[in-house]
Coordinates of N, CA and C and ligand atoms in Angstrom, one line a residue:
X242 N 51.6 -186.1 39.3 CA 50.4 -185.7 38.6 C 49.2 -185.8 39.5
X243 N 48.4 -184.7 39.5 CA 47.2 -184.7 40.4 C 46.0 -184.4 39.5
X244 N 45.1 -185.4 39.4 CA 44.0 -185.3 38.5 C 42.7 -185.2 39.4
X245 N 41.7 -184.5 38.9 CA 40.4 -184.5 39.6 C 39.4 -185.1 38.7
X246 N 38.6 -186.1 39.2 CA 37.4 -186.5 38.4 C 36.2 -185.8 38.9
X247 N 35.6 -185.0 38.0 CA 34.5 -184.2 38.4 C 33.2 -184.8 37.7
X248 N 32.1 -184.8 38.4 CA 30.9 -185.3 37.8 C 29.8 -185.6 38.9
X249 N 28.6 -185.7 38.5 CA 27.5 -185.9 39.4 C 27.6 -187.3 40.0
X250 N 26.9 -187.5 41.1 CA 26.8 -188.8 41.7 C 26.2 -189.7 40.6
X251 N 26.8 -190.9 40.4 CA 26.3 -191.8 39.4 C 26.9 -191.6 38.0
X252 N 27.8 -190.6 37.9 CA 28.5 -190.4 36.6 C 29.6 -191.5 36.3
X253 N 29.9 -192.3 37.3 CA 30.9 -193.3 37.1 C 32.3 -192.9 37.5
X254 N 32.5 -191.9 38.4 CA 33.8 -191.4 38.8 C 34.6 -192.5 39.4
X255 N 34.0 -193.2 40.4 CA 34.7 -194.3 41.2 C 35.2 -195.4 40.3
X256 N 34.3 -195.8 39.3 CA 34.7 -196.9 38.4 C 35.9 -196.5 37.6
X257 N 35.8 -195.3 37.0 CA 36.9 -194.8 36.2 C 38.2 -194.5 37.0
X258 N 38.0 -194.1 38.2 CA 39.2 -193.8 39.0 C 39.9 -195.1 39.3
X259 N 39.2 -196.2 39.5 CA 39.8 -197.6 39.7 C 40.5 -198.0 38.4
X260 N 39.9 -197.7 37.2 CA 40.6 -198.1 36.0 C 41.9 -197.3 35.8
X261 N 41.8 -196.0 36.1 CA 43.0 -195.2 36.0 C 44.2 -195.6 36.9
X262 N 43.8 -196.1 38.1 CA 44.8 -196.6 39.0 C 45.5 -197.8 38.4
X263 N 44.6 -198.7 37.8 CA 45.2 -199.9 37.2 C 46.0 -199.6 35.9
X264 N 45.6 -198.7 35.1 CA 46.2 -198.4 33.8 C 47.4 -197.5 33.9
X265 N 47.4 -196.4 34.8 CA 48.5 -195.5 34.8 C 49.1 -195.4 36.2
X266 N 48.7 -196.2 37.1 CA 49.4 -196.3 38.4 C 49.1 -195.2 39.4
X267 N 48.2 -194.3 39.1 CA 47.9 -193.2 40.1 C 47.1 -193.8 41.3
X268 N 47.3 -193.2 42.5 CA 46.5 -193.6 43.6 C 45.1 -193.1 43.6
X269 N 44.1 -193.9 44.0 CA 42.7 -193.4 43.9 C 42.4 -192.9 45.3
X270 N 42.1 -191.6 45.4 CA 41.7 -191.0 46.7 C 40.2 -190.6 46.6
X271 N 39.3 -191.3 47.2 CA 37.9 -191.0 47.1 C 37.4 -190.5 48.5
X272 N 36.9 -189.2 48.5 CA 36.4 -188.7 49.7 C 35.2 -189.5 50.3
X273 N 34.3 -190.0 49.4 CA 33.2 -190.8 49.9 C 33.7 -192.1 50.6
X274 N 34.7 -192.7 49.9 CA 35.2 -194.0 50.6 C 35.9 -193.7 51.9
X275 N 36.7 -192.5 51.9 CA 37.3 -192.2 53.2 C 36.3 -191.9 54.3
X276 N 35.2 -191.3 53.9 CA 34.1 -191.0 54.9 C 33.5 -192.3 55.4
X277 N 33.2 -193.2 54.4 CA 32.6 -194.5 54.8 C 33.5 -195.3 55.7
X278 N 34.9 -195.3 55.4 CA 35.8 -196.0 56.3 C 35.8 -195.4 57.7
X279 N 35.7 -194.1 57.8 CA 35.6 -193.5 59.1 C 34.3 -193.9 59.8
X280 N 33.2 -194.0 59.1 CA 32.0 -194.5 59.7 C 32.1 -195.9 60.2
X281 N 32.7 -196.8 59.3 CA 32.9 -198.2 59.7 C 33.8 -198.3 60.9
X282 N 34.8 -197.5 61.0 CA 35.7 -197.6 62.2 C 35.2 -196.8 63.4
X283 N 34.0 -196.2 63.2 CA 33.4 -195.4 64.3 C 34.3 -194.3 64.9
X284 N 34.9 -193.6 64.0 CA 35.8 -192.4 64.4 C 34.8 -191.3 64.7
X285 N 35.4 -190.2 65.3 CA 34.6 -189.0 65.6 C 34.2 -188.4 64.3
X286 N 35.0 -188.3 63.3 CA 34.7 -187.8 62.0 C 33.5 -188.6 61.4
X287 N 33.6 -189.9 61.5 CA 32.6 -190.8 60.9 C 31.2 -190.5 61.6
X288 N 31.2 -190.3 62.9 CA 30.0 -190.1 63.6 C 29.4 -188.7 63.2
X289 N 30.3 -187.7 63.0 CA 29.8 -186.4 62.6 C 29.2 -186.5 61.1
X290 N 29.9 -187.2 60.3 CA 29.6 -187.3 58.8 C 28.3 -188.0 58.6
X291 N 28.0 -189.0 59.4 CA 26.8 -189.9 59.2 C 25.5 -189.2 58.9
X292 N 25.3 -188.2 59.7 CA 24.0 -187.4 59.7 C 23.8 -186.8 58.3
X293 N 24.9 -186.2 57.8 CA 24.8 -185.6 56.5 C 24.7 -186.6 55.3
X294 N 25.5 -187.6 55.4 CA 25.6 -188.6 54.3 C 24.3 -189.3 54.1
X295 N 23.7 -189.7 55.1 CA 22.5 -190.5 55.0 C 21.3 -189.8 54.3
X296 N 21.4 -188.4 54.4 CA 20.3 -187.6 53.8 C 20.7 -187.2 52.4
X297 N 22.0 -187.4 52.1 CA 22.5 -187.0 50.7 C 23.0 -185.6 50.8
X298 N 23.2 -185.0 52.0 CA 23.8 -183.7 52.1 C 25.3 -183.7 52.1
X299 N 25.9 -182.6 51.8 CA 27.4 -182.6 51.9 C 27.9 -182.5 53.4
X300 N 28.9 -183.2 53.7 CA 29.6 -183.1 55.0 C 30.3 -181.7 55.0
X301 N 30.2 -181.0 56.1 CA 30.8 -179.6 56.2 C 32.2 -179.6 55.6
X302 N 32.5 -178.5 54.9 CA 33.8 -178.3 54.2 C 35.0 -178.5 55.1
X303 N 35.0 -177.9 56.3 CA 36.2 -178.0 57.2 C 36.6 -179.4 57.5
X304 N 35.6 -180.3 57.7 CA 35.8 -181.7 58.0 C 36.4 -182.4 56.8
X305 N 35.8 -182.2 55.7 CA 36.3 -182.9 54.5 C 37.6 -182.4 54.0
X306 N 37.8 -181.1 54.1 CA 39.1 -180.5 53.6 C 40.3 -181.1 54.4
X307 N 40.1 -181.1 55.7 CA 41.1 -181.6 56.6 C 41.4 -183.1 56.3
X308 N 40.3 -183.9 56.1 CA 40.5 -185.3 55.9 C 41.2 -185.6 54.5
X309 N 40.8 -184.9 53.5 CA 41.4 -185.2 52.2 C 42.8 -184.6 52.1
X310 N 43.1 -183.4 52.6 CA 44.4 -182.9 52.5 C 45.4 -183.8 53.3
X311 N 44.9 -184.3 54.5 CA 45.7 -185.2 55.3 C 46.0 -186.4 54.5
X312 N 45.1 -187.0 53.8 CA 45.3 -188.2 53.0 C 46.3 -187.9 51.9
X313 N 46.1 -186.7 51.2 CA 47.1 -186.4 50.1 C 48.5 -186.3 50.6
X314 N 48.6 -185.8 51.8 CA 50.0 -185.6 52.4 C 50.7 -187.0 52.6
X315 N 49.9 -188.0 52.6 CA 50.5 -189.4 52.8 C 51.0 -189.9 51.5
X316 N 50.6 -189.3 50.3 CA 51.0 -189.8 49.0 C 52.4 -189.2 48.7
X317 N 53.4 -189.8 49.1 CA 54.7 -189.2 48.9 C 55.6 -189.9 47.9
X318 N 55.1 -191.0 47.2 CA 56.0 -191.8 46.3 C 56.0 -191.3 44.9
X319 N 55.2 -190.2 44.6 CA 55.3 -189.5 43.3 C 54.6 -190.2 42.2
X320 N 53.8 -191.2 42.5 CA 53.1 -191.9 41.4 C 51.9 -191.2 40.9
X321 N 51.5 -190.1 41.7 CA 50.3 -189.3 41.3 C 49.0 -189.8 41.9
X322 N 48.0 -188.9 41.8 CA 46.8 -189.2 42.5 C 45.6 -188.8 41.6
X323 N 44.5 -189.6 41.6 CA 43.3 -189.2 41.0 C 42.3 -189.0 42.2
X324 N 41.8 -187.7 42.3 CA 40.8 -187.4 43.3 C 39.4 -187.7 42.8
X325 N 38.6 -188.4 43.6 CA 37.3 -188.8 43.2 C 36.3 -188.3 44.3
X326 N 35.4 -187.3 43.9 CA 34.4 -186.8 44.9 C 34.9 -185.6 45.6
X327 N 36.1 -185.1 45.4 CA 36.6 -184.0 46.0 C 37.4 -183.2 45.0
X328 N 37.3 -181.9 44.9 CA 36.4 -181.0 45.6 C 35.0 -181.1 45.1
X329 N 34.1 -180.7 46.0 CA 32.7 -180.7 45.7 C 32.0 -179.4 45.9
X330 N 32.8 -178.4 46.4 CA 32.3 -177.0 46.6 C 33.4 -176.1 46.3
X331 N 33.1 -174.8 46.0 CA 34.1 -173.9 45.7 C 35.1 -173.7 46.9
X332 N 34.7 -173.6 48.1 CA 35.7 -173.5 49.2 C 36.6 -174.7 49.2
X333 N 36.2 -175.9 48.9 CA 37.1 -177.1 48.9 C 38.1 -176.9 47.7
X334 N 37.6 -176.4 46.6 CA 38.6 -176.2 45.4 C 39.6 -175.1 45.8
X335 N 39.2 -174.1 46.4 CA 40.1 -173.0 46.8 C 41.1 -173.5 47.8
X336 N 40.6 -174.4 48.8 CA 41.6 -174.9 49.8 C 42.6 -175.9 49.2
X337 N 42.1 -176.6 48.2 CA 43.0 -177.5 47.5 C 44.1 -176.7 46.7
X338 N 43.7 -175.7 46.0 CA 44.6 -174.9 45.3 C 45.7 -174.3 46.2
X339 N 45.1 -173.8 47.4 CA 46.0 -173.1 48.3 C 47.0 -174.1 48.9
X340 N 46.6 -175.4 49.2 CA 47.5 -176.4 49.8 C 48.5 -176.8 48.8
X341 N 48.2 -176.8 47.5 CA 49.1 -177.3 46.5 C 50.1 -176.1 46.1
X342 N 49.6 -174.9 46.1 CA 50.5 -173.8 45.7 C 50.9 -173.9 44.3
X343 N 51.7 -173.0 43.8 CA 52.2 -173.1 42.4 C 51.2 -173.4 41.3
X344 N 51.4 -174.5 40.6 CA 50.5 -174.8 39.4 C 49.2 -175.4 39.9
X345 N 49.1 -175.9 41.1 CA 47.8 -176.5 41.5 C 47.7 -177.9 40.9
X346 N 46.4 -178.3 40.6 CA 46.2 -179.6 40.0 C 46.5 -179.6 38.5
X347 N 46.7 -180.7 38.0 CA 47.1 -180.8 36.5 C 45.9 -180.7 35.6
X348 N 44.9 -181.5 35.9 CA 43.8 -181.6 35.0 C 42.5 -182.0 35.7
X349 N 41.4 -181.5 35.2 CA 40.0 -181.9 35.7 C 39.3 -182.7 34.6
X350 N 39.0 -183.9 34.9 CA 38.3 -184.7 33.9 C 36.8 -184.7 34.3
X351 N 36.0 -184.0 33.5 CA 34.6 -183.8 33.9 C 33.8 -184.8 33.1
X352 N 33.2 -185.8 33.8 CA 32.4 -186.8 33.2 C 30.9 -186.4 33.2
X353 N 30.4 -186.0 32.0 CA 29.1 -185.4 31.9 C 28.0 -186.4 31.6
X354 N 27.0 -186.5 32.4 CA 25.9 -187.4 32.2 C 24.6 -186.6 32.5
X355 N 23.6 -186.8 31.6 CA 22.3 -186.1 31.8 C 21.6 -186.6 33.0
X356 N 20.7 -185.7 33.6 CA 20.1 -186.0 34.9 C 19.2 -187.2 34.9
X357 N 18.4 -187.4 33.8 CA 17.5 -188.6 33.8 C 18.3 -189.9 33.9
X358 N 19.4 -189.9 33.2 CA 20.3 -191.1 33.3 C 20.9 -191.3 34.7
X359 N 21.2 -190.2 35.3 CA 21.8 -190.4 36.7 C 20.7 -191.0 37.6
X360 N 19.5 -190.5 37.5 CA 18.4 -191.0 38.4 C 18.2 -192.5 38.1
X361 N 18.3 -192.9 36.9 CA 18.1 -194.3 36.5 C 19.2 -195.1 37.1
X362 N 20.5 -194.6 37.0 CA 21.6 -195.4 37.5 C 21.6 -195.5 39.0
X363 N 21.4 -194.4 39.7 CA 21.5 -194.4 41.2 C 20.4 -195.1 41.8
X364 N 19.2 -195.0 41.2 CA 18.0 -195.7 41.8 C 18.2 -197.2 41.9
X365 N 18.9 -197.7 41.0 CA 19.1 -199.2 40.9 C 20.5 -199.6 41.3
X366 N 21.2 -198.8 42.1 CA 22.6 -199.2 42.3 C 22.8 -199.9 43.6
X367 N 23.5 -201.0 43.6 CA 23.9 -201.8 44.7 C 25.4 -201.8 44.9
X368 N 25.9 -201.8 46.1 CA 27.4 -201.8 46.3 C 27.8 -203.0 47.1
X369 N 29.0 -203.5 46.9 CA 29.5 -204.6 47.7 C 30.1 -204.1 49.0
X370 N 29.7 -204.7 50.1 CA 30.3 -204.3 51.4 C 31.8 -204.6 51.5
X371 N 32.3 -205.5 50.7 CA 33.7 -205.8 50.8 C 34.6 -205.0 49.9
X372 N 34.3 -205.0 48.6 CA 35.2 -204.3 47.7 C 34.6 -202.9 47.3
X373 N 33.4 -202.6 47.7 CA 32.8 -201.2 47.5 C 32.3 -201.0 46.0
X374 N 32.6 -202.0 45.1 CA 32.2 -201.8 43.7 C 30.7 -201.6 43.6
X375 N 30.3 -200.8 42.6 CA 28.8 -200.6 42.4 C 28.3 -201.6 41.3
X376 N 27.1 -202.1 41.4 CA 26.5 -202.9 40.4 C 25.1 -202.5 40.1
X377 N 24.6 -202.6 38.8 CA 23.2 -202.3 38.6 C 22.3 -203.3 39.1
X378 N 21.0 -203.0 39.3 CA 20.0 -203.8 39.9 C 20.0 -205.2 39.3
X379 N 20.1 -205.3 38.0 CA 20.0 -206.6 37.2 C 21.1 -207.5 37.8
X380 N 22.3 -207.0 38.2 CA 23.4 -207.9 38.6 C 23.3 -208.2 40.1
X381 N 22.3 -207.6 40.8 CA 22.3 -207.7 42.2 C 21.4 -208.8 42.7
X382 N 20.7 -209.5 41.8 CA 19.7 -210.5 42.1 C 20.2 -211.6 43.1
X383 N 21.4 -212.1 43.0 CA 21.9 -213.1 43.9 C 22.2 -212.6 45.3
X384 N 22.4 -211.2 45.4 CA 22.8 -210.6 46.7 C 24.3 -210.8 46.9
X385 N 25.0 -211.4 46.0 CA 26.4 -211.6 46.2 C 27.2 -210.8 45.1
X386 N 28.3 -210.3 45.5 CA 29.2 -209.5 44.6 C 29.7 -210.4 43.5
X387 N 29.5 -210.1 42.2 CA 30.1 -210.9 41.1 C 31.6 -211.0 41.1
X388 N 32.2 -210.0 41.7 CA 33.7 -209.9 41.7 C 34.4 -210.6 42.8
X389 N 33.8 -210.4 44.1 CA 34.5 -211.0 45.2 C 33.6 -211.8 46.2
X390 N 32.3 -211.9 45.8 CA 31.3 -212.7 46.6 C 30.9 -212.0 47.9
X391 N 31.3 -210.8 48.1 CA 30.9 -210.0 49.3 C 29.4 -209.8 49.2
X392 N 28.8 -209.3 50.3 CA 27.4 -209.0 50.3 C 27.1 -207.7 49.6
X393 N 26.0 -207.8 48.8 CA 25.6 -206.5 48.1 C 24.5 -205.8 48.9
X394 N 24.5 -204.5 49.0 CA 23.5 -203.8 49.7 C 23.2 -202.4 49.0
X395 N 22.1 -201.8 49.3 CA 21.8 -200.5 48.7 C 22.2 -199.5 49.8
X396 N 23.1 -198.6 49.3 CA 23.5 -197.5 50.3 C 22.3 -196.7 50.7
X397 N 22.3 -196.2 51.9 CA 21.2 -195.4 52.4 C 21.0 -194.2 51.5
X398 N 22.1 -193.6 51.0 CA 22.0 -192.4 50.1 C 21.7 -192.8 48.7
X399 N 21.5 -194.1 48.3 CA 21.1 -194.4 47.0 C 19.6 -194.7 47.0
X400 N 18.9 -194.5 48.2 CA 17.4 -194.6 48.2 C 16.8 -193.4 47.6
X401 N 15.6 -193.5 47.0 CA 15.0 -192.4 46.2 C 15.1 -191.0 46.7
X402 N 14.6 -190.8 48.0 CA 14.6 -189.5 48.6 C 16.0 -188.8 48.6
X403 N 17.0 -189.6 49.0 CA 18.3 -189.1 49.1 C 18.9 -188.9 47.7
X404 N 18.6 -189.7 46.8 CA 19.1 -189.6 45.4 C 18.7 -188.2 44.9
X405 N 17.4 -187.9 45.0 CA 16.9 -186.6 44.5 C 17.7 -185.5 45.2
X406 N 17.8 -185.6 46.5 CA 18.6 -184.5 47.3 C 20.0 -184.4 46.8
X407 N 20.7 -185.5 46.6 CA 22.1 -185.5 46.1 C 22.2 -184.8 44.8
X408 N 21.3 -185.1 43.9 CA 21.4 -184.4 42.6 C 21.1 -182.9 42.7
X409 N 20.2 -182.5 43.6 CA 20.0 -181.1 43.8 C 21.3 -180.4 44.4
X410 N 21.8 -181.1 45.4 CA 23.0 -180.6 46.0 C 24.2 -180.5 45.0
X411 N 24.3 -181.5 44.1 CA 25.3 -181.4 43.0 C 25.1 -180.2 42.2
X412 N 23.8 -180.0 41.7 CA 23.5 -178.9 40.9 C 23.9 -177.5 41.5
X413 N 23.5 -177.4 42.8 CA 23.7 -176.1 43.5 C 25.1 -175.9 43.9
X414 N 25.8 -176.9 44.5 CA 27.0 -176.7 45.1 C 28.2 -177.1 44.4
X415 N 28.1 -178.2 43.5 CA 29.2 -178.8 42.9 C 29.4 -178.3 41.4
X416 N 28.2 -178.2 40.7 CA 28.3 -177.9 39.3 C 29.0 -176.5 39.0
X417 N 29.0 -175.5 39.9 CA 29.8 -174.3 39.7 C 31.3 -174.6 39.5
X418 N 31.7 -175.7 39.9 CA 33.2 -176.0 39.8 C 33.6 -176.2 38.3
X419 N 32.6 -176.6 37.5 CA 32.9 -176.7 36.0 C 33.4 -175.4 35.5
X420 N 32.7 -174.3 35.9 CA 33.2 -173.0 35.4 C 34.5 -172.5 36.1
X421 N 34.6 -172.9 37.4 CA 35.8 -172.6 38.2 C 37.0 -173.1 37.5
X422 N 37.0 -174.4 37.1 CA 38.1 -175.0 36.5 C 38.3 -174.7 35.0
X423 N 37.1 -174.4 34.3 CA 37.2 -174.0 32.9 C 38.0 -172.7 32.9
X424 N 37.7 -171.8 33.9 CA 38.4 -170.5 34.0 C 39.9 -170.7 34.2
X425 N 40.3 -171.8 34.8 CA 41.7 -172.0 35.0 C 42.3 -172.7 33.8
X426 N 41.5 -173.0 32.8 CA 42.0 -173.7 31.6 C 42.3 -175.1 31.9
X427 N 41.7 -175.7 32.9 CA 42.1 -177.1 33.2 C 41.0 -178.2 33.0
X428 N 39.9 -177.7 32.5 CA 38.7 -178.7 32.4 C 38.7 -179.4 31.0
X429 N 38.6 -180.7 31.1 CA 38.4 -181.5 29.9 C 37.1 -182.3 30.1
X430 N 36.2 -182.1 29.1 CA 34.8 -182.7 29.2 C 34.8 -184.1 28.5
X431 N 34.2 -185.1 29.2 CA 34.1 -186.4 28.6 C 32.7 -186.8 28.6
X432 N 32.2 -187.5 27.5 CA 30.8 -187.9 27.4 C 30.6 -189.2 28.3
X433 N 30.0 -189.0 29.4 CA 29.7 -190.1 30.4 C 28.6 -191.0 30.0
X434 N 27.9 -190.7 28.9 CA 26.8 -191.5 28.5 C 27.2 -192.8 27.7
X435 N 28.5 -192.8 27.4 CA 29.1 -193.9 26.7 C 29.3 -195.1 27.7
X436 N 29.6 -196.3 27.1 CA 29.8 -197.4 28.1 C 31.2 -197.2 28.8
X437 N 31.4 -198.0 29.8 CA 32.6 -197.8 30.7 C 33.9 -197.8 29.9
X438 N 34.0 -198.8 28.9 CA 35.2 -198.9 28.2 C 35.5 -197.6 27.3
X439 N 34.4 -197.1 26.7 CA 34.5 -195.9 25.9 C 34.9 -194.7 26.7
X440 N 34.3 -194.6 27.9 CA 34.7 -193.4 28.7 C 36.1 -193.6 29.1
X441 N 36.6 -194.8 29.5 CA 38.0 -195.0 29.8 C 38.9 -194.6 28.7
X442 N 38.5 -195.0 27.5 CA 39.3 -194.7 26.3 C 39.5 -193.2 26.1
X443 N 38.4 -192.5 26.3 CA 38.4 -191.0 26.1 C 39.3 -190.4 27.2
X444 N 39.2 -190.9 28.4 CA 40.0 -190.4 29.5 C 41.5 -190.6 29.2
X445 N 41.8 -191.8 28.8 CA 43.2 -192.1 28.5 C 43.8 -191.3 27.3
X446 N 42.9 -191.1 26.3 CA 43.4 -190.3 25.2 C 43.6 -188.8 25.6
X447 N 42.8 -188.3 26.5 CA 42.9 -187.0 27.0 C 44.2 -186.9 27.8
X448 N 44.5 -187.9 28.6 CA 45.8 -187.9 29.4 C 47.0 -188.0 28.5
X449 N 46.9 -188.8 27.5 CA 48.0 -188.9 26.5 C 48.3 -187.5 25.9
X450 N 47.2 -186.9 25.5 CA 47.4 -185.5 24.9 C 48.1 -184.6 25.8
X451 N 47.8 -184.7 27.1 CA 48.4 -183.8 28.1 C 49.9 -184.1 28.2
X452 N 50.2 -185.3 28.1 CA 51.7 -185.7 28.2 C 52.5 -185.3 27.0
X453 N 51.9 -185.1 25.9 CA 52.7 -184.7 24.7 C 52.8 -183.2 24.5
Ligands
AMP1485 P1 30.2 -190.4 47.2 O1 30.6 -191.8 47.5 O2 31.4 -189.6 46.5 O3 29.0 -190.3 46.4 O4 30.0 -189.6 48.6 C1 29.0 -190.1 49.5 C2 28.6 -189.0 50.4 O5 29.8 -188.6 51.2 C3 28.1 -187.7 49.8 O6 26.8 -187.7 49.4 C4 28.4 -186.7 50.9 O7 27.5 -186.8 51.9 C5 29.8 -187.2 51.4 N1 30.9 -186.6 50.7 C6 31.8 -187.2 49.9 N2 32.7 -186.3 49.4 C7 32.4 -185.1 49.9 C8 32.9 -183.8 49.8 N3 34.0 -183.6 49.0 N4 32.3 -182.8 50.4 C9 31.3 -183.0 51.2 N5 30.7 -184.2 51.4 C10 31.2 -185.3 50.8

């Protein structure tokens, strides 16, 4: 099973992908996490990506497509994958369809959140350097991750200027994918304004309906 979690930055894709991994055993493949790993390991790809990421721009398609398709090729045990943050442009979606052939992906779960709520969430978001989990500003007071005690920090691209740019980039380059996948009959819309547990429950119900 290959699922895609689609939604704007701050919609909660990463959080929900982690829950799906726990609940239904799919592997979580996040293009943002893969890029941050490349940066941390100072690879050539990481060095190229840094410039775009810190401004909130998209990393060029050819680099990201190669990275994610390479990672997907490593998933050979058949337990399925949830893609988080990829595809983000139409050329990426087309490349994914071409690489998969046949039926392509199984389902796109579109987590929809209004823009003012996204600005509120991203502006106050802190991440753990160790486990990468995001936390709201209220939980970041101690500077330590409530889950693993790692150090909390604000991502360069969660700073106000970059947040505004990321939301524009989403609107212009990623939101057309909603119609792309609707046209394929694969889009399921989830109300991302609900709390984390309610969003998870809707995602799981949607997946159950797919299985029956
Ligand atoms: P994320 O953690 O998904 O918010 O991604 C962080 C940043 O990584 C984005 O703002 C982009 O600069 C870059 N990035 C992640 N996924 C992609 C993608 N599919 N295409 C292009 N750039 C990406």
